[in-house]
CSV table of C-alpha atoms in Angstrom, one decimal:
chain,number,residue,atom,x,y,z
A,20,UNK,CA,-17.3,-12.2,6.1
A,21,UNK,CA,-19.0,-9.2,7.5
A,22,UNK,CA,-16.5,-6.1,7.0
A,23,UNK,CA,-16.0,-3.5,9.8
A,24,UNK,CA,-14.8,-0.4,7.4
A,25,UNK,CA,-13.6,1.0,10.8
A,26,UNK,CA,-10.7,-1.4,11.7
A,27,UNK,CA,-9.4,-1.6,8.2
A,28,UNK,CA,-6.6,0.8,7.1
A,29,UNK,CA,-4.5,2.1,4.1
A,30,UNK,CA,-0.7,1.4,4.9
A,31,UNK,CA,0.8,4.2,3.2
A,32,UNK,CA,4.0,6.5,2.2
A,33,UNK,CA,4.0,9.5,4.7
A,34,UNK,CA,5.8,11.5,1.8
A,35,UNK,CA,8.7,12.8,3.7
A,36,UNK,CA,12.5,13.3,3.6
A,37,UNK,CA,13.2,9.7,4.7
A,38,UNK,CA,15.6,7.8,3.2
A,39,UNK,CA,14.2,6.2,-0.1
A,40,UNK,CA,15.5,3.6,-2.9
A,41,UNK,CA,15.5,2.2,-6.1
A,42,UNK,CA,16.0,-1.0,-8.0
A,43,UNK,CA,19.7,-1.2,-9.5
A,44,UNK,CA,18.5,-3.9,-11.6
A,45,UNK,CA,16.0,-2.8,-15.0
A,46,UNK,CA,14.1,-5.8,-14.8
A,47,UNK,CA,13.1,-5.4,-11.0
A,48,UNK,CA,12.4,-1.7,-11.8
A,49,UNK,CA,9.9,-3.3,-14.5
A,50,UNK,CA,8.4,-6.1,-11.6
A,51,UNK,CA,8.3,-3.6,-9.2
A,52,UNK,CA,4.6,-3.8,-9.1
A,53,UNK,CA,4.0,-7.5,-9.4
A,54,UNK,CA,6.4,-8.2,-6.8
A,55,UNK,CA,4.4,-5.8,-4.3
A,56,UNK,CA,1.4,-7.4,-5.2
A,57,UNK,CA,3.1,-10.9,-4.6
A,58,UNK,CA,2.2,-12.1,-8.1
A,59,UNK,CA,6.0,-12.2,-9.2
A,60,UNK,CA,9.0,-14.1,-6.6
A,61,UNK,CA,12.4,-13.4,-7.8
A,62,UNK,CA,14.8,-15.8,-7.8
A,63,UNK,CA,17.8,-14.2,-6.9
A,64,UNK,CA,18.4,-11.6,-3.7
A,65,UNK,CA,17.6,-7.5,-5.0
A,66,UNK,CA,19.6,-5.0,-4.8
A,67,UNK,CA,18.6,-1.3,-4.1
A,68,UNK,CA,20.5,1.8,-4.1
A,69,UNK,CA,20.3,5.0,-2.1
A,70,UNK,CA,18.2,7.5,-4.6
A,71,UNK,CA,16.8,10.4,-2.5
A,72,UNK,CA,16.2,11.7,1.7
A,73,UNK,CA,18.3,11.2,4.9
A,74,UNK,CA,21.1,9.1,4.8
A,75,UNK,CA,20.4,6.6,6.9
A,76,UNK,CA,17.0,4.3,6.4
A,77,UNK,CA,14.3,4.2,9.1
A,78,UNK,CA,12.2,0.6,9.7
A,79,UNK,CA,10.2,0.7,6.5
A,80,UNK,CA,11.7,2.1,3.5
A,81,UNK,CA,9.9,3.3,0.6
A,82,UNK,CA,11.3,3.3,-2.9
A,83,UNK,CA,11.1,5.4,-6.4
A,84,UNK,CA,8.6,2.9,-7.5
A,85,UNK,CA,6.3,0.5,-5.7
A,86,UNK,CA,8.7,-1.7,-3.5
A,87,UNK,CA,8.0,-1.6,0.1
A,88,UNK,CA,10.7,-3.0,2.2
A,89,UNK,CA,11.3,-3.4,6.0
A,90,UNK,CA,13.9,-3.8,8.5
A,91,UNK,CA,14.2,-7.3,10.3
A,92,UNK,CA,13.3,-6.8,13.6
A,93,UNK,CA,10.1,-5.5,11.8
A,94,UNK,CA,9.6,-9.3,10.0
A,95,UNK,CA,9.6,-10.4,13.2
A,96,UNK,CA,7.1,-8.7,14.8
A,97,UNK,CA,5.0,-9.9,12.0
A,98,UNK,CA,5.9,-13.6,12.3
A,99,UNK,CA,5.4,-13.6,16.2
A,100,UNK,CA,2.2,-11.8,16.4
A,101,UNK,CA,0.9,-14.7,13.5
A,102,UNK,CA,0.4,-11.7,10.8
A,103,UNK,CA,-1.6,-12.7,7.2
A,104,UNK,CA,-0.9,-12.0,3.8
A,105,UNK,CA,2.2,-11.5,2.9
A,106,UNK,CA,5.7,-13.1,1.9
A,107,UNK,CA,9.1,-11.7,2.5
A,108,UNK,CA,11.9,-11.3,-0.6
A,109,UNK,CA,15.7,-11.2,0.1
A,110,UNK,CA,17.3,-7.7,-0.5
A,111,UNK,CA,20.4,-6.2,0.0
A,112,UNK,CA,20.1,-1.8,0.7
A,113,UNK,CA,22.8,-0.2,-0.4
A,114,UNK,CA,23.5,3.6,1.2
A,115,UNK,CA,24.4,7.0,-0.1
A,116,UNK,CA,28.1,6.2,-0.4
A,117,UNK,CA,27.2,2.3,-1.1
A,118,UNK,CA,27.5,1.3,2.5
A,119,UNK,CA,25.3,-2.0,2.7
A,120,UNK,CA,22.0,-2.5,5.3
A,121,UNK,CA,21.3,-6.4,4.9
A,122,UNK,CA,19.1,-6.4,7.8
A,123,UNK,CA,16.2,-5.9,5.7
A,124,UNK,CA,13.7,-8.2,3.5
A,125,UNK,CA,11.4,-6.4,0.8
A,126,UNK,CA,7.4,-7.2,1.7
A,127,UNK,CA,4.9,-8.9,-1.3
A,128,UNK,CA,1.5,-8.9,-0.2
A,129,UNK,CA,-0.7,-12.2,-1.0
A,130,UNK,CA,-4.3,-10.9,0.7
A,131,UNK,CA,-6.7,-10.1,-1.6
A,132,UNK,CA,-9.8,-8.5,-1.3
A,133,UNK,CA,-12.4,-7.1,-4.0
A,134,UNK,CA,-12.0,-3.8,-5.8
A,135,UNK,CA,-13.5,-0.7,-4.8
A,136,UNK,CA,-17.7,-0.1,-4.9
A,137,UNK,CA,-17.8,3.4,-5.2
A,138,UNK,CA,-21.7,3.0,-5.0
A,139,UNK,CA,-21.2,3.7,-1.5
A,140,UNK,CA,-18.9,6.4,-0.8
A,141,UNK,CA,-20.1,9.7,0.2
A,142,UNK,CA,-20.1,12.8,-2.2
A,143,UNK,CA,-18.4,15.3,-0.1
A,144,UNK,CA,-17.0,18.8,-0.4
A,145,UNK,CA,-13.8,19.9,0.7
A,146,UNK,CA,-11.7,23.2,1.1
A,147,UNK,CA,-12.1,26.7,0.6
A,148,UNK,CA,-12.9,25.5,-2.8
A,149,UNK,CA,-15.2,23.1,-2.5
A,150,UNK,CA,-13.9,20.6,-4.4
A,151,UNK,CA,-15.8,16.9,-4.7
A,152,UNK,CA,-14.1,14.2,-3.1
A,153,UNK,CA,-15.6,10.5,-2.5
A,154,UNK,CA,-15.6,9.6,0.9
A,155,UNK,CA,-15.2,6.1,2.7
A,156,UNK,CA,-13.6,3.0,1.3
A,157,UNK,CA,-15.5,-0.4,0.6
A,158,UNK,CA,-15.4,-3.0,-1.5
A,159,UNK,CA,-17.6,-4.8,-3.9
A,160,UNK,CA,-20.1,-7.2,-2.4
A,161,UNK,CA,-17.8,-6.7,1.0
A,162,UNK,CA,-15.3,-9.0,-0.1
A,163,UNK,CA,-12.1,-9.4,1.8
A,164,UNK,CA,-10.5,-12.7,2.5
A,165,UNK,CA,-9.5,-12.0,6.3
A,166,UNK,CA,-5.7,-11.1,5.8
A,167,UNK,CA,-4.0,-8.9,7.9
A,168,UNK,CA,-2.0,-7.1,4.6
A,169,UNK,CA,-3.8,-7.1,1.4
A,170,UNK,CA,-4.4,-5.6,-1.9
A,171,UNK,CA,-7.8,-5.2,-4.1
A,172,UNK,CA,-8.3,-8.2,-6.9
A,173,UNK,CA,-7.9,-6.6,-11.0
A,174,UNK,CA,-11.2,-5.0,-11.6
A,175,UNK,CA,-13.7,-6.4,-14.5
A,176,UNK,CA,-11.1,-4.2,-17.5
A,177,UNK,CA,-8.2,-6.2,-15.6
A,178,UNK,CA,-7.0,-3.4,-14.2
A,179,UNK,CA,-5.5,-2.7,-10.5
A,180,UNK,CA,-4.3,-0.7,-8.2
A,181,UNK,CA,-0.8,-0.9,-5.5
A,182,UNK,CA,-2.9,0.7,-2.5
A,183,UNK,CA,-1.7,-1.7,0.2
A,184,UNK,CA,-4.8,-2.2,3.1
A,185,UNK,CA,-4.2,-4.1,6.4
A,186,UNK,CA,-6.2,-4.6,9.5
A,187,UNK,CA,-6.4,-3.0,13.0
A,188,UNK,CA,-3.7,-5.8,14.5
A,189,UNK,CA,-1.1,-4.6,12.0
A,190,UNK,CA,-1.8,-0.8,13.0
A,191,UNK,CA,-2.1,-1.5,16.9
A,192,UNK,CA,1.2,-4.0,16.3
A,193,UNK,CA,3.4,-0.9,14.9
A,194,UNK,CA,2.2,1.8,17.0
A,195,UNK,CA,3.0,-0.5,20.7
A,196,UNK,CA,6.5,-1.0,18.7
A,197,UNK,CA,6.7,2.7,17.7
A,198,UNK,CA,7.8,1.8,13.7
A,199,UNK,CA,8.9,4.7,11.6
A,200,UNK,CA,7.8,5.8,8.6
A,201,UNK,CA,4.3,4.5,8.2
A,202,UNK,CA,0.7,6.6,7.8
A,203,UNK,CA,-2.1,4.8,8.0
A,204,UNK,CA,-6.1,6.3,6.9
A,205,UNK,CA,-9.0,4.4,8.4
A,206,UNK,CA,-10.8,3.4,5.1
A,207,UNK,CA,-14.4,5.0,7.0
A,208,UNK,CA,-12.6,8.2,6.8
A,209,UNK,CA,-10.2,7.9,3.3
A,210,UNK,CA,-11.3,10.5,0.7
A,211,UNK,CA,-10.4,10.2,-2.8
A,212,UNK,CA,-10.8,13.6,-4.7
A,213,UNK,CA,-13.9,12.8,-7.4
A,214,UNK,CA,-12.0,14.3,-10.5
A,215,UNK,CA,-9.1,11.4,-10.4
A,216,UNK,CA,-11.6,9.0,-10.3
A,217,UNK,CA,-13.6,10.4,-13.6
A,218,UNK,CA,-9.9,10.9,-15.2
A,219,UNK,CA,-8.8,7.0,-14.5
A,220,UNK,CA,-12.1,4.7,-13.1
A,221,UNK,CA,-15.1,6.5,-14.6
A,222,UNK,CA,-16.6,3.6,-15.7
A,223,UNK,CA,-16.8,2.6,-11.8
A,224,UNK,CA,-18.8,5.8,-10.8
A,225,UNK,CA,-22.3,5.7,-10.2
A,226,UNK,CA,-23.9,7.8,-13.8
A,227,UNK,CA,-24.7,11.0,-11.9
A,228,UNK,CA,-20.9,11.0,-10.9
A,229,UNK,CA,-19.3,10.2,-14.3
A,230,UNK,CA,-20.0,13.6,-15.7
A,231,UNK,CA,-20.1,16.0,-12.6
A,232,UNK,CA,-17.9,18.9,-12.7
């Protein structure tokens, strides 16, 4: 499948003062990441607590770890508009004062596409410092299995990452139905600032990049 860098996105925490949550339970805390990247189902409805923001939670909720989780009417928006790659969980949010929101499902994603070739971002410089960022986000041999949500495939060490990407239909889909607390970056124009790469991928730079100060 030919890739069009511009209509794919990063779905992405805004970082604000919205309401956020947190698994009561340890042992979702500890499958918090396998769950968003659909590789674990739970068996049993998860409960999450109130930890940090406004009081009351907006349409997609972001928690203390890596569970994304949205509000109903936002599931079905997805289901009627025939959206890819991804599998709803049963939750229960509870509020600052343990008031409970069941109208919302927690989102796994099940798209996949290749991990990041770095080979082709561009080696910019940015603020009054000029400090090296990569820029532009594409993957290895352009591979991306057509889902509307999905997240990059374990690199060769087996490691991976919980950057959630989705196409243009999900971003055109929550913009017409104006839901909160989203950002999305058009991968063409994502930068990634070089030094965190070194620190944590180095061994996915091009050689003139591993090393560059």
């Amino acid at each position: 499948m030919k890739i069009n860098y511009e209509q794919l996105y990063q779905f992405e925490d805004p970082i604000n003062k919205a309401f956020r949550v947190g698994s009561i339970e340890e042992k979702d805390t500890k499958n918090s990441l396998h769950l968003l990247r659909g590789e674990f189902k739970p068996d049993s409805i998860i409960p999450f607590r109130y930890y940090m923001g406004n009081s009351k939670p907006s349409s997609i909720i972001w928690s203390g770890m890596f569970d994304v989780i949205i509000k109903k009417s936002v599931a079905e928006i997805l289901k009627e508009n025939g959206i890819t790659g991804y599998r709803l969980y049963e939750v229960i949010v509870y509020g600052k004062a343990m008031e409970k929101y069941d109208n919302y499902y927690g989102l796994s994603i099940t798209g996949r596409c290749n991990t990041k070739d770095y080979y082709r971002s561009k080696l910019v410089y940015l603020g009054s410092a000029n400090v090296p960022y990569l820029k532009g986000v594409y993957f290895v041999n352009d591979y991306w299995d057509g889902s509307d949500f999905f997240v990059e495939e374990p690199d060769e060490k087996g490691n991976f990452t919980a950057r959630i990407y989705v196409s243009q239909k999900v971003v055109s889909l929550f913009k017409k139905y104006k839901v909160q607390n989203i950002k999305f970056e058009k991968l063409s124009e994502s930068t990634s600032m070089l030094r965190s790469i070194q620190i944590g991928k180095q061994y996915k730079l091009p050689p003139e990049l591993r090393n560059m100060k």
